[in-house]
mmCIF file of C-alpha atoms in Angstrom:
data_model
loop_
_atom_site.group_PDB
_atom_site.id
_atom_site.type_symbol
_atom_site.label_atom_id
_atom_site.label_comp_id
_atom_site.label_asym_id
_atom_site.label_seq_id
_atom_site.Cartn_x
_atom_site.Cartn_y
_atom_site.Cartn_z
ATOM 1 C CA MET P 200 -35.502 19.232 66.132
ATOM 2 C CA ASP P 201 -38.871 17.995 64.749
ATOM 3 C CA VAL P 202 -40.489 20.439 62.336
ATOM 4 C CA ILE P 203 -44.201 19.632 62.280
ATOM 5 C CA VAL P 204 -46.225 20.967 59.347
ATOM 6 C CA LEU P 205 -49.494 19.186 59.930
ATOM 7 C CA THR P 206 -53.261 19.760 59.803
ATOM 8 C CA LYS P 207 -54.510 18.658 56.395
ATOM 9 C CA VAL P 208 -52.183 19.073 53.430
ATOM 10 C CA GLY P 209 -53.179 21.727 50.902
ATOM 11 C CA GLY P 210 -51.973 22.850 47.497
ATOM 12 C CA ILE P 211 -51.291 20.362 44.718
ATOM 13 C CA LEU P 212 -50.984 17.528 47.250
ATOM 14 C CA GLY P 213 -54.381 18.298 48.791
ATOM 15 C CA PRO P 214 -56.599 16.115 46.532
ATOM 16 C CA PHE P 215 -54.203 13.144 46.780
ATOM 17 C CA ALA P 216 -53.937 13.506 50.557
ATOM 18 C CA LEU P 217 -57.724 13.778 50.919
ATOM 19 C CA ILE P 218 -58.355 10.535 48.982
ATOM 20 C CA PHE P 219 -55.610 8.540 50.682
ATOM 21 C CA GLY P 220 -56.571 10.050 54.034
ATOM 22 C CA LEU P 221 -60.044 8.544 53.645
ATOM 23 C CA VAL P 222 -58.426 5.181 52.880
ATOM 24 C CA MET P 223 -56.205 5.458 55.966
ATOM 25 C CA ASN P 224 -59.194 6.324 58.154
ATOM 26 C CA ALA P 225 -61.248 3.407 56.764
ATOM 27 C CA ILE P 226 -58.421 0.918 57.435
ATOM 28 C CA TYR P 227 -57.951 2.089 61.026
ATOM 29 C CA GLU P 228 -61.691 2.069 61.743
ATOM 30 C CA LEU P 229 -61.930 -1.483 60.357
ATOM 31 C CA LEU P 230 -59.050 -2.642 62.559
ATOM 32 C CA ASP P 231 -60.707 -0.927 65.515
ATOM 33 C CA LEU P 232 -63.937 -2.827 64.836
ATOM 34 C CA VAL P 233 -62.107 -6.189 64.990
ATOM 35 C CA GLY P 234 -60.320 -5.158 68.184
ATOM 36 C CA ILE P 235 -56.791 -4.474 66.913
ATOM 37 C CA PRO P 236 -56.503 -0.679 66.522
ATOM 38 C CA ASN P 237 -52.861 -0.134 65.649
ATOM 39 C CA VAL P 238 -51.190 2.609 63.612
ATOM 40 C CA ALA P 239 -48.248 0.418 62.484
ATOM 41 C CA LEU P 240 -50.584 -2.234 61.066
ATOM 42 C CA THR P 241 -52.668 0.521 59.480
ATOM 43 C CA ILE P 242 -49.545 1.884 57.757
ATOM 44 C CA ILE P 243 -48.636 -1.581 56.407
ATOM 45 C CA LEU P 244 -52.127 -2.227 54.988
ATOM 46 C CA PHE P 245 -52.371 1.355 53.753
ATOM 47 C CA THR P 246 -49.079 1.036 51.852
ATOM 48 C CA LEU P 247 -50.237 -2.231 50.267
ATOM 49 C CA ILE P 248 -53.528 -0.689 49.105
ATOM 50 C CA ALA P 249 -51.730 2.418 47.791
ATOM 51 C CA ASN P 250 -49.420 0.245 45.680
ATOM 52 C CA ILE P 251 -52.396 -1.731 44.353
ATOM 53 C CA LEU P 252 -54.117 1.541 43.393
ATOM 54 C CA MET P 253 -50.973 2.623 41.536
ATOM 55 C CA LEU P 254 -50.703 -0.745 39.754
ATOM 56 C CA PRO P 255 -51.894 0.714 36.390
ATOM 57 C CA LEU P 256 -48.930 3.102 36.445
ATOM 58 C CA THR P 257 -46.585 0.219 37.244
ATOM 59 C CA ILE P 258 -47.992 -1.824 34.350
ATOM 60 C CA LYS P 259 -47.602 1.114 31.958
ATOM 61 C CA GLN P 260 -44.018 1.719 33.052
ATOM 62 C CA GLN P 261 -42.970 -1.941 32.783
ATOM 63 C CA ARG P 262 -44.684 -2.299 29.392
ATOM 64 C CA TYR P 263 -42.609 0.607 28.123
ATOM 65 C CA SER P 264 -39.446 -0.931 29.601
ATOM 66 C CA ARG P 265 -39.964 -4.046 27.467
ATOM 67 C CA VAL P 266 -40.647 -2.096 24.278
ATOM 68 C CA SER P 267 -37.815 0.384 24.935
ATOM 69 C CA ALA P 268 -35.333 -2.426 24.260
ATOM 70 C CA LEU P 269 -36.363 -2.022 20.605
ATOM 71 C CA VAL P 270 -37.016 1.727 20.592
ATOM 72 C CA THR P 271 -33.826 2.963 22.271
ATOM 73 C CA PRO P 272 -31.271 1.613 19.716
ATOM 74 C CA GLU P 273 -33.164 3.180 16.798
ATOM 75 C CA ILE P 274 -33.494 6.528 18.594
ATOM 76 C CA GLN P 275 -29.755 6.484 19.303
ATOM 77 C CA LYS P 276 -29.033 5.875 15.613
ATOM 78 C CA ILE P 277 -31.149 8.908 14.710
ATOM 79 C CA ASN P 278 -29.377 11.064 17.304
ATOM 80 C CA LYS P 279 -26.010 9.925 15.952
ATOM 81 C CA LYS P 280 -27.136 10.651 12.382
ATOM 82 C CA TYR P 281 -27.972 14.268 13.217
ATOM 83 C CA LYS P 282 -25.210 14.834 15.766
ATOM 84 C CA GLY P 283 -23.767 18.340 15.377
ATOM 85 C CA LYS P 284 -26.522 19.449 12.974
ATOM 86 C CA THR P 285 -28.258 22.311 14.734
ATOM 87 C CA ASP P 286 -29.941 23.964 11.749
ATOM 88 C CA GLU P 287 -33.715 24.167 11.817
ATOM 89 C CA VAL P 288 -34.289 21.787 8.880
ATOM 90 C CA SER P 289 -32.155 19.022 10.399
ATOM 91 C CA GLN P 290 -33.817 19.409 13.776
ATOM 92 C CA ARG P 291 -37.268 19.053 12.215
ATOM 93 C CA ARG P 292 -36.193 15.983 10.278
ATOM 94 C CA MET P 293 -34.756 14.435 13.449
ATOM 95 C CA GLN P 294 -38.000 15.080 15.329
ATOM 96 C CA ALA P 295 -40.045 13.587 12.474
ATOM 97 C CA GLU P 296 -37.893 10.451 12.283
ATOM 98 C CA THR P 297 -37.984 10.077 16.075
ATOM 99 C CA MET P 298 -41.771 10.261 16.151
ATOM 100 C CA GLU P 299 -41.956 7.682 13.350
ATOM 101 C CA VAL P 300 -39.963 5.241 15.490
ATOM 102 C CA TYR P 301 -42.308 5.746 18.442
ATOM 103 C CA LYS P 302 -45.359 5.283 16.205
ATOM 104 C CA LYS P 303 -43.808 2.145 14.710
ATOM 105 C CA TYR P 304 -43.708 0.486 18.144
ATOM 106 C CA GLY P 305 -46.844 2.143 19.509
ATOM 107 C CA ALA P 306 -44.817 3.884 22.201
ATOM 108 C CA SER P 307 -44.475 7.480 23.391
ATOM 109 C CA PRO P 308 -41.480 9.570 24.540
ATOM 110 C CA SER P 309 -43.322 10.185 27.812
ATOM 111 C CA SER P 310 -44.217 6.532 28.442
ATOM 112 C CA GLY P 311 -41.190 5.935 30.635
ATOM 113 C CA CYS P 312 -41.229 9.069 32.772
ATOM 114 C CA LEU P 313 -44.945 9.918 32.894
ATOM 115 C CA PRO P 314 -45.812 7.222 35.488
ATOM 116 C CA LEU P 315 -42.980 8.515 37.687
ATOM 117 C CA LEU P 316 -44.168 12.118 37.345
ATOM 118 C CA ILE P 317 -47.707 11.080 38.288
ATOM 119 C CA SER P 318 -46.659 8.865 41.189
ATOM 120 C CA PHE P 319 -44.296 11.467 42.702
ATOM 121 C CA PRO P 320 -46.987 13.806 44.145
ATOM 122 C CA ILE P 321 -48.919 10.716 45.272
ATOM 123 C CA LEU P 322 -45.908 9.471 47.234
ATOM 124 C CA LEU P 323 -45.406 12.919 48.779
ATOM 125 C CA ALA P 324 -49.058 12.988 49.833
ATOM 126 C CA LEU P 325 -48.736 9.502 51.341
ATOM 127 C CA TYR P 326 -45.692 10.622 53.293
ATOM 128 C CA ARG P 327 -47.534 13.654 54.674
ATOM 129 C CA ILE P 328 -50.458 11.445 55.781
ATOM 130 C CA ILE P 329 -48.115 9.029 57.566
ATOM 131 C CA TYR P 330 -46.453 11.992 59.263
ATOM 132 C CA ASN P 331 -49.808 13.512 60.219
ATOM 133 C CA ILE P 332 -52.151 10.641 61.054
ATOM 134 C CA PRO P 333 -54.315 12.564 63.623
ATOM 135 C CA SER P 334 -55.503 14.925 60.884
ATOM 136 C CA TYR P 335 -56.856 12.065 58.774
ATOM 137 C CA VAL P 336 -57.879 9.310 61.230
ATOM 138 C CA ASN P 337 -60.923 10.486 63.156
ATOM 139 C CA SER P 338 -60.544 8.211 66.189
ATOM 140 C CA ILE P 339 -56.939 9.276 66.767
ATOM 141 C CA HIS P 340 -57.878 12.911 66.224
ATOM 142 C CA ASP P 341 -60.515 12.602 68.962
ATOM 143 C CA LEU P 342 -57.908 11.205 71.396
ATOM 144 C CA PHE P 343 -55.646 14.224 70.900
ATOM 145 C CA MET P 344 -58.623 16.582 71.031
ATOM 146 C CA THR P 345 -59.344 15.285 74.564
ATOM 147 C CA ILE P 346 -56.035 16.856 75.648
ATOM 148 C CA ALA P 347 -55.933 19.867 73.296
ATOM 149 C CA GLU P 348 -59.252 21.420 74.377
ATOM 150 C CA PRO P 349 -58.433 21.766 78.109
ATOM 151 C CA ILE P 350 -54.950 23.010 77.193
ATOM 152 C CA GLN P 351 -56.574 25.822 75.217
ATOM 153 C CA THR P 352 -58.540 26.909 78.316
ATOM 154 C CA THR P 353 -55.447 27.056 80.538
ATOM 155 C CA THR P 354 -54.486 30.479 81.899
ATOM 156 C CA ASN P 355 -51.309 31.659 80.197
ATOM 157 C CA GLY P 356 -51.545 28.453 78.132
ATOM 158 C CA ALA P 357 -49.903 29.953 75.041
ATOM 159 C CA ALA P 358 -46.686 30.796 76.916
ATOM 160 C CA ILE P 359 -46.652 27.372 78.609
ATOM 161 C CA MET P 360 -47.128 25.652 75.249
ATOM 162 C CA GLU P 361 -44.313 27.571 73.580
ATOM 163 C CA THR P 362 -41.941 26.779 76.455
ATOM 164 C CA LEU P 363 -42.967 23.125 76.307
ATOM 165 C CA MET P 364 -42.371 22.956 72.542
ATOM 166 C CA ASP P 365 -38.876 24.400 73.011
ATOM 167 C CA GLU P 366 -38.123 21.841 75.722
ATOM 168 C CA LEU P 367 -39.338 18.902 73.587
ATOM 169 C CA ASN P 368 -37.736 20.262 70.397
ATOM 170 C CA ILE P 369 -41.020 20.495 68.491
ATOM 171 C CA VAL P 370 -41.563 23.199 65.886
ATOM 172 C CA VAL P 371 -45.016 23.657 64.342
ATOM 173 C CA SER P 372 -45.291 25.769 61.220
ATOM 174 C CA LYS P 373 -47.313 28.942 61.899
ATOM 175 C CA PHE P 374 -48.242 27.810 65.385
ATOM 176 C CA ASP P 375 -51.372 29.541 66.682
ATOM 177 C CA PHE P 376 -52.592 28.737 70.193
ATOM 178 C CA GLU P 377 -56.089 29.925 69.267
ATOM 179 C CA ASN P 378 -56.253 27.161 66.635
ATOM 180 C CA VAL P 379 -56.889 23.840 68.379
ATOM 181 C CA GLU P 380 -55.668 21.925 65.308
ATOM 182 C CA LYS P 381 -52.236 23.505 65.730
ATOM 183 C CA ILE P 382 -52.160 22.336 69.344
ATOM 184 C CA ILE P 383 -52.925 18.816 68.117
ATOM 185 C CA ASP P 384 -50.064 19.175 65.619
ATOM 186 C CA ALA P 385 -47.725 19.935 68.513
ATOM 187 C CA LEU P 386 -49.050 17.079 70.675
ATOM 188 C CA ASN P 387 -48.565 14.702 67.745
ATOM 189 C CA GLY P 388 -44.842 15.370 68.051
ATOM 190 C CA VAL P 389 -44.699 14.328 71.709
ATOM 191 C CA LYS P 390 -42.605 11.172 72.140
ATOM 192 C CA THR P 391 -43.584 8.241 74.357
ATOM 193 C CA THR P 392 -41.505 9.549 77.277
ATOM 194 C CA GLY P 393 -42.707 13.137 76.835
ATOM 195 C CA TRP P 394 -46.257 12.904 78.173
ATOM 196 C CA ASP P 395 -45.174 13.283 81.816
ATOM 197 C CA THR P 396 -43.368 16.475 80.802
ATOM 198 C CA VAL P 397 -46.578 17.805 79.224
ATOM 199 C CA ALA P 398 -48.592 16.923 82.344
ATOM 200 C CA ASN P 399 -46.061 18.689 84.609
ATOM 201 C CA ALA P 400 -46.066 21.799 82.398
ATOM 202 C CA PHE P 401 -49.871 22.104 82.701
ATOM 203 C CA ALA P 402 -50.073 21.042 86.359
ATOM 204 C CA SER P 403 -51.975 24.275 87.106
ATOM 205 C CA ASN P 404 -54.926 22.910 85.117
ATOM 206 C CA PRO P 405 -56.261 19.633 86.610
ATOM 207 C CA ASP P 406 -58.385 19.046 83.485
ATOM 208 C CA VAL P 407 -55.271 18.749 81.335
ATOM 209 C CA VAL P 408 -53.593 16.352 83.770
ATOM 210 C CA GLN P 409 -56.733 14.181 83.962
ATOM 211 C CA ALA P 410 -57.097 14.168 80.163
ATOM 212 C CA ILE P 411 -53.482 13.052 79.721
ATOM 213 C CA ASP P 412 -53.905 10.302 82.328
ATOM 214 C CA LYS P 413 -57.091 9.186 80.562
ATOM 215 C CA VAL P 414 -55.784 8.832 76.982
ATOM 216 C CA LYS P 415 -51.982 8.677 77.303
ATOM 217 C CA ASP P 416 -51.805 4.894 77.548
ATOM 218 C CA THR P 417 -54.207 4.498 74.614
ATOM 219 C CA ILE P 418 -52.119 6.818 72.407
ATOM 220 C CA ILE P 419 -48.943 4.932 73.298
ATOM 221 C CA SER P 420 -50.665 1.562 72.767
ATOM 222 C CA ILE P 421 -52.059 2.280 69.293
ATOM 223 C CA ASN P 422 -48.647 3.598 68.199
ATOM 224 C CA SER P 423 -46.696 0.625 69.558
ATOM 225 C CA MET P 424 -44.755 -1.912 67.475
ATOM 226 C CA PRO P 425 -43.028 -5.208 68.334
ATOM 227 C CA GLY P 426 -39.744 -4.721 70.176
ATOM 228 C CA GLY P 427 -40.997 -1.752 72.166
ATOM 229 C CA LEU P 428 -40.860 0.667 69.217
ATOM 230 C CA ASN P 429 -43.328 3.498 68.756
ATOM 231 C CA VAL P 430 -44.274 4.865 65.320
ATOM 232 C CA MET P 431 -44.096 8.457 66.571
ATOM 233 C CA ASP P 432 -40.631 8.101 68.148
ATOM 234 C CA ALA P 433 -37.234 8.321 66.482
ATOM 235 C CA PRO P 434 -35.891 4.802 65.751
ATOM 236 C CA VAL P 435 -32.636 5.258 67.695
ATOM 237 C CA HIS P 436 -31.887 6.924 71.057
ATOM 238 C CA PHE P 437 -28.128 6.701 71.596
ATOM 239 C CA SER P 438 -28.419 8.238 75.073
ATOM 240 C CA GLN P 439 -30.298 5.143 76.273
ATOM 241 C CA GLY P 440 -27.517 2.699 75.441
ATOM 242 C CA VAL P 441 -28.159 -0.665 73.768
ATOM 243 C CA ALA P 442 -31.876 -0.560 74.627
ATOM 244 C CA GLY P 443 -32.202 2.726 72.714
ATOM 245 C CA ILE P 444 -30.345 1.409 69.650
ATOM 246 C CA PHE P 445 -31.764 -2.058 69.100
ATOM 247 C CA PRO P 446 -34.180 -3.010 67.552
ATOM 248 C CA GLY P 447 -34.887 0.560 66.316
ATOM 249 C CA ILE P 448 -31.740 0.615 64.199
ATOM 250 C CA LEU P 449 -33.265 -2.123 62.028
ATOM 251 C CA ILE P 450 -35.750 0.368 60.563
ATOM 252 C CA PRO P 451 -33.230 2.627 58.742
ATOM 253 C CA ILE P 452 -31.087 -0.413 57.813
ATOM 254 C CA LEU P 453 -34.088 -2.200 56.297
ATOM 255 C CA ALA P 454 -35.091 1.006 54.506
ATOM 256 C CA GLY P 455 -31.706 1.143 52.772
ATOM 257 C CA VAL P 456 -31.520 -2.598 52.013
ATOM 258 C CA THR P 457 -35.046 -2.878 50.635
ATOM 259 C CA GLN P 458 -34.605 0.177 48.417
ATOM 260 C CA TYR P 459 -31.290 -1.185 47.077
ATOM 261 C CA VAL P 460 -32.893 -4.563 46.293
ATOM 262 C CA SER P 461 -35.924 -2.836 44.762
ATOM 263 C CA VAL P 462 -33.762 -0.758 42.425
ATOM 264 C CA LYS P 463 -31.730 -3.806 41.386
ATOM 265 C CA ILE P 464 -34.839 -5.837 40.581
ATOM 266 C CA THR P 465 -37.041 -3.141 39.035
ATOM 267 C CA THR P 466 -34.413 -1.366 36.879
ATOM 268 C CA PRO P 467 -34.450 -2.831 33.336
ATOM 269 C CA LYS P 468 -31.138 -4.273 32.182
ATOM 270 C CA THR P 469 -29.517 -2.916 29.035
ATOM 271 C CA ASN P 470 -26.850 -4.309 26.753
ATOM 272 C CA ASN P 471 -26.182 -0.971 25.115
ATOM 273 C CA THR P 472 -22.516 -0.054 25.590
ATOM 274 C CA ALA P 473 -22.948 3.672 24.931
ATOM 275 C CA GLN P 474 -25.717 3.904 27.456
ATOM 276 C CA GLU P 475 -23.650 1.980 30.009
ATOM 277 C CA ASN P 476 -20.696 4.357 29.538
ATOM 278 C CA ASP P 477 -22.440 7.701 30.047
ATOM 279 C CA MET P 478 -26.017 7.877 31.304
ATOM 280 C CA GLY P 479 -25.923 4.305 32.589
ATOM 281 C CA GLN P 480 -22.953 5.052 34.843
ATOM 282 C CA SER P 481 -24.707 8.120 36.257
ATOM 283 C CA MET P 482 -27.844 6.122 36.990
ATOM 284 C CA LYS P 483 -25.792 3.352 38.559
ATOM 285 C CA MET P 484 -24.112 5.835 40.896
ATOM 286 C CA MET P 485 -27.467 7.382 41.820
ATOM 287 C CA ASN P 486 -28.980 3.969 42.516
ATOM 288 C CA ASN P 487 -26.106 3.208 44.898
ATOM 289 C CA ILE P 488 -26.327 6.560 46.694
ATOM 290 C CA MET P 489 -30.116 6.691 47.187
ATOM 291 C CA PRO P 490 -30.266 3.714 49.605
ATOM 292 C CA LEU P 491 -27.647 5.408 51.779
ATOM 293 C CA ILE P 492 -29.688 8.604 51.763
ATOM 294 C CA SER P 493 -32.716 6.537 52.792
ATOM 295 C CA VAL P 494 -30.802 5.196 55.781
ATOM 296 C CA TRP P 495 -29.848 8.704 56.895
ATOM 297 C CA ILE P 496 -33.383 10.100 56.430
ATOM 298 C CA CYS P 497 -34.983 7.232 58.385
ATOM 299 C CA PHE P 498 -32.594 7.887 61.276
ATOM 300 C CA THR P 499 -33.986 11.426 61.580
ATOM 301 C CA LEU P 500 -37.719 10.774 61.031
ATOM 302 C CA PRO P 501 -40.277 8.903 63.195
ATOM 303 C CA VAL P 502 -40.393 5.107 62.991
ATOM 304 C CA GLY P 503 -43.763 5.265 61.188
ATOM 305 C CA VAL P 504 -42.218 7.014 58.186
ATOM 306 C CA GLY P 505 -39.390 4.458 58.060
ATOM 307 C CA LEU P 506 -41.930 1.619 58.285
ATOM 308 C CA TYR P 507 -43.810 3.098 55.330
ATOM 309 C CA TRP P 508 -40.524 3.425 53.416
ATOM 310 C CA VAL P 509 -39.667 -0.249 53.983
ATOM 311 C CA CYS P 510 -43.148 -1.526 53.139
ATOM 312 C CA ASN P 511 -43.358 0.635 50.025
ATOM 313 C CA SER P 512 -40.077 -0.789 48.668
ATOM 314 C CA VAL P 513 -41.159 -4.367 49.407
ATOM 315 C CA PHE P 514 -44.648 -4.050 47.914
ATOM 316 C CA ARG P 515 -43.428 -2.127 44.866
ATOM 317 C CA THR P 516 -40.798 -4.794 44.182
ATOM 318 C CA LEU P 517 -43.408 -7.556 44.443
ATOM 319 C CA MET P 518 -45.726 -5.681 42.068
ATOM 320 C CA VAL P 519 -42.974 -5.215 39.482
ATOM 321 C CA VAL P 520 -41.922 -8.887 39.724
ATOM 322 C CA ILE P 521 -45.524 -10.017 39.163
ATOM 323 C CA VAL P 522 -46.052 -7.604 36.253
ATOM 324 C CA ASN P 523 -42.727 -8.570 34.652
ATOM 325 C CA ARG P 524 -43.581 -12.272 34.934
ATOM 326 C CA PHE P 525 -46.792 -11.549 33.005
ATOM 327 C CA PHE P 526 -44.975 -9.555 30.312
ATOM 328 C CA ASN P 527 -42.157 -12.117 30.066
ATOM 329 C CA ASN P 528 -44.758 -14.679 29.042
ATOM 330 C CA LYS P 529 -45.742 -12.408 26.174
ATOM 331 C CA ASP P 530 -43.841 -12.192 22.915
ATOM 332 C CA ILE P 531 -42.346 -8.751 22.288
ATOM 333 C CA ASP P 532 -44.069 -8.628 18.893
ATOM 334 C CA GLU P 533 -47.393 -9.163 20.633
ATOM 335 C CA LEU P 534 -46.698 -6.225 22.956
ATOM 336 C CA VAL P 535 -45.798 -4.019 19.979
ATOM 337 C CA LYS P 536 -49.009 -5.081 18.236
ATOM 338 C CA GLU P 537 -51.090 -4.229 21.317
ATOM 339 C CA ASN P 538 -49.420 -0.825 21.543
ATOM 340 C CA ALA P 539 -50.058 -0.165 17.841
ATOM 341 C CA GLU P 540 -53.737 -1.061 18.302
ATOM 342 C CA LYS P 541 -54.011 1.416 21.173
ATOM 343 C CA VAL P 542 -52.487 4.104 18.946
ATOM 344 C CA ALA P 543 -55.005 3.230 16.218
ATOM 345 C CA GLU P 544 -57.851 3.580 18.719
ATOM 346 C CA ARG P 545 -56.906 7.219 19.167
ATOM 347 C CA LYS P 546 -57.958 7.655 15.496
ATOM 348 C CA GLY P 547 -54.942 9.701 14.601
ATOM 349 C CA LYS P 548 -55.271 12.082 17.541
ATOM 350 C CA PRO P 549 -51.766 13.246 18.567
ATOM 351 C CA THR P 550 -50.527 12.653 22.091
ATOM 352 C CA PHE P 551 -49.517 15.509 24.381
ATOM 353 C CA THR P 552 -45.831 14.839 23.591
ATOM 354 C CA GLU P 553 -46.478 14.848 19.852
ATOM 355 C CA LYS P 554 -48.337 18.161 20.151
ATOM 356 C CA LEU P 555 -45.441 19.580 22.143
ATOM 357 C CA MET P 556 -42.860 18.508 19.551
ATOM 358 C CA ALA P 557 -45.020 19.827 16.678
ATOM 359 C CA SER P 558 -45.451 23.141 18.489
ATOM 360 C CA SER P 559 -41.691 23.361 19.007
ATOM 361 C CA ALA P 560 -41.030 22.713 15.327
ATOM 362 C CA SER P 561 -43.638 25.305 14.296
ATOM 363 C CA ALA P 562 -42.118 27.923 16.612
ATOM 364 C CA ALA P 563 -38.658 27.208 15.215
ATOM 365 C CA GLN P 564 -39.971 27.576 11.671
ATOM 366 C CA GLN P 565 -41.543 30.942 12.498
ATOM 367 C CA GLU P 566 -38.278 32.148 14.005
ATOM 368 C CA GLU P 567 -36.416 31.022 10.888
ATOM 369 C CA THR P 568 -38.920 32.894 8.676
ATOM 370 C CA LYS P 569 -38.380 36.075 10.686
ATOM 371 C CA LYS P 570 -34.631 35.873 10.006
ATOM 372 C CA TYR P 571 -35.193 36.097 6.262
ATOM 373 C CA GLN P 572 -37.807 38.817 6.338
ATOM 374 C CA SER P 573 -37.175 41.482 3.695
ATOM 375 C CA MET P 574 -34.744 44.114 4.922
ATOM 376 C CA SER P 575 -36.642 46.734 2.936
ATOM 377 C CA ASP P 576 -39.789 45.798 4.906
ATOM 378 C CA ILE P 577 -37.875 46.344 8.144
ATOM 379 C CA ALA P 578 -36.578 49.685 6.906
ATOM 380 C CA LYS P 579 -40.045 50.716 5.786
ATOM 381 C CA ALA P 580 -41.462 49.820 9.204
ATOM 382 C CA ASN P 581 -38.771 51.896 10.897
ATOM 383 C CA ARG P 582 -39.473 54.905 8.683
ATOM 384 C CA SER P 583 -43.136 54.799 9.664
ATOM 385 C CA LYS P 584 -42.158 55.617 13.243
ATOM 386 C CA LYS P 585 -42.562 59.203 14.328
ATOM 387 C CA ASP P 586 -39.380 61.350 14.241
ATOM 388 C CA TYR P 587 -37.407 58.456 12.693
ATOM 389 C CA THR P 588 -33.932 59.426 11.430
ATOM 390 C CA PRO P 589 -32.074 56.748 9.393
ATOM 391 C CA LYS P 590 -28.519 55.852 10.372
ATOM 392 C CA ASN P 591 -25.892 57.808 8.329
ATOM 393 C CA TYR P 592 -28.696 59.757 6.649
ATOM 394 C CA LYS P 593 -27.617 62.967 4.882
ATOM 395 C CA PRO P 594 -30.344 65.471 3.841
ATOM 396 C CA VAL P 595 -30.688 65.919 0.064
ATOM 397 C CA ASP P 596 -31.982 69.016 -1.687
ATOM 398 C CA LYS P 597 -35.516 68.848 -2.911
ATOM 399 C CA ASP P 598 -36.112 65.772 -0.842
ATOM 400 C CA ALA P 599 -39.774 64.892 -1.443
ATOM 401 C CA PRO P 600 -42.156 62.184 -0.274
ATOM 402 C CA VAL P 601 -42.080 58.980 -2.278
ATOM 403 C CA ASN P 602 -44.806 58.391 -4.825
ATOM 404 C CA THR P 603 -45.669 54.719 -4.366
ATOM 405 C CA ASP P 604 -47.293 54.637 -7.830
ATOM 406 C CA SER P 605 -44.044 55.679 -9.530
ATOM 407 C CA ILE P 606 -41.354 53.037 -10.184
ATOM 408 C CA SER P 607 -38.707 55.712 -10.707
ATOM 409 C CA SER P 608 -39.630 57.380 -7.440
ATOM 410 C CA ILE P 609 -39.233 54.077 -5.576
ATOM 411 C CA ALA P 610 -35.887 53.436 -7.294
ATOM 412 C CA HIS P 611 -34.730 56.922 -6.303
ATOM 413 C CA MET P 612 -35.726 56.190 -2.686
ATOM 414 C CA LEU P 613 -33.767 52.918 -2.588
ATOM 415 C CA ASP P 614 -30.703 54.563 -4.100
ATOM 416 C CA ARG P 615 -30.902 57.500 -1.745
ATOM 417 C CA ASN P 616 -31.275 55.299 1.348
ATOM 418 C CA LYS P 617 -29.036 52.383 0.414
ATOM 419 C CA ASN P 618 -27.027 52.991 3.589
ATOM 420 C CA ASP P 619 -30.038 53.271 5.882
ATOM 421 C CA ASP P 620 -29.996 49.603 6.856
#
């Protein structure tokens, strides 16, 4: 069953989707001008441009990978030095020594993961655009609008549409027949062989039938790929025999192979035995499992998403190879020097990670100070509360308020209440 959550993406992905949607629309319009309007080609060029736009993140990540060969062993020595020491003083010393190592090489604890964290919502936005091209490419949107508008005027159209969606296994999130964009979302899920079914369902409205006849071939044509594939169809149809399996099965296979090769080439090698034994083994297992997951996902999603997946792995691998070739021609000491100069340019301003670690240390110190707060201060604070009765307190004759100006009076109070705490 295809769950369609289209129209334009909102939330945190909204700004990314809006920017990349404009890029997608510009590419398609340019191809249309030169006479080759094609969604598959648009996806390929779009993926290339997206990877070029994310090149600064790739450079930053690969730069850190080179420097981490020096940083990681020293950080591991510090962790080993303070292993088992959980007191606040030791933890602060460990944090200080760790930050000194990063400053020494002009690196940052977030240098390795920050590019991934930034690129993750971008990749999700790209995926949503690929899955929802009519919402971002104006020409394609107009083609679907040609069919959606007469459908909306059909008598009892809402019931017909819901029945049709059940028959074609299309589910649109928060489907509303009064919203023409939601109708387009549903039509976007119609496979190549499903347009005749749509026409038959709305046979009572000649305008719908004529609209489908008018633009159906164009929609199929712009979504076509070599080998008879269609970017909006599933890659494999087992019910159609060999013709429904090949060449569509190449899409999920290529998705898995290209991701496996990409991981092998882009993952930095390490000679650290400890890392190889624990975290390294976990990463190795994950890297072997992810390509298999890619194969399974691309079996269930439209060909266009699988095409994007393949192209993204290929282009990302090429980018990393080019960037690594540039860095390999640079001496590691030169990279460290460049990093140190960038740190100096900040004029001593702490990074976000450094602020976070300093804040953590400060909070820990405050908690430690609270532990050693005077017990008499705590008792005094408790006594200030209305109707307070100390634990194990026994009334004493002639019990009088304490005179804070009298040392003997204070001594009498402490002696009298020595069991209060």
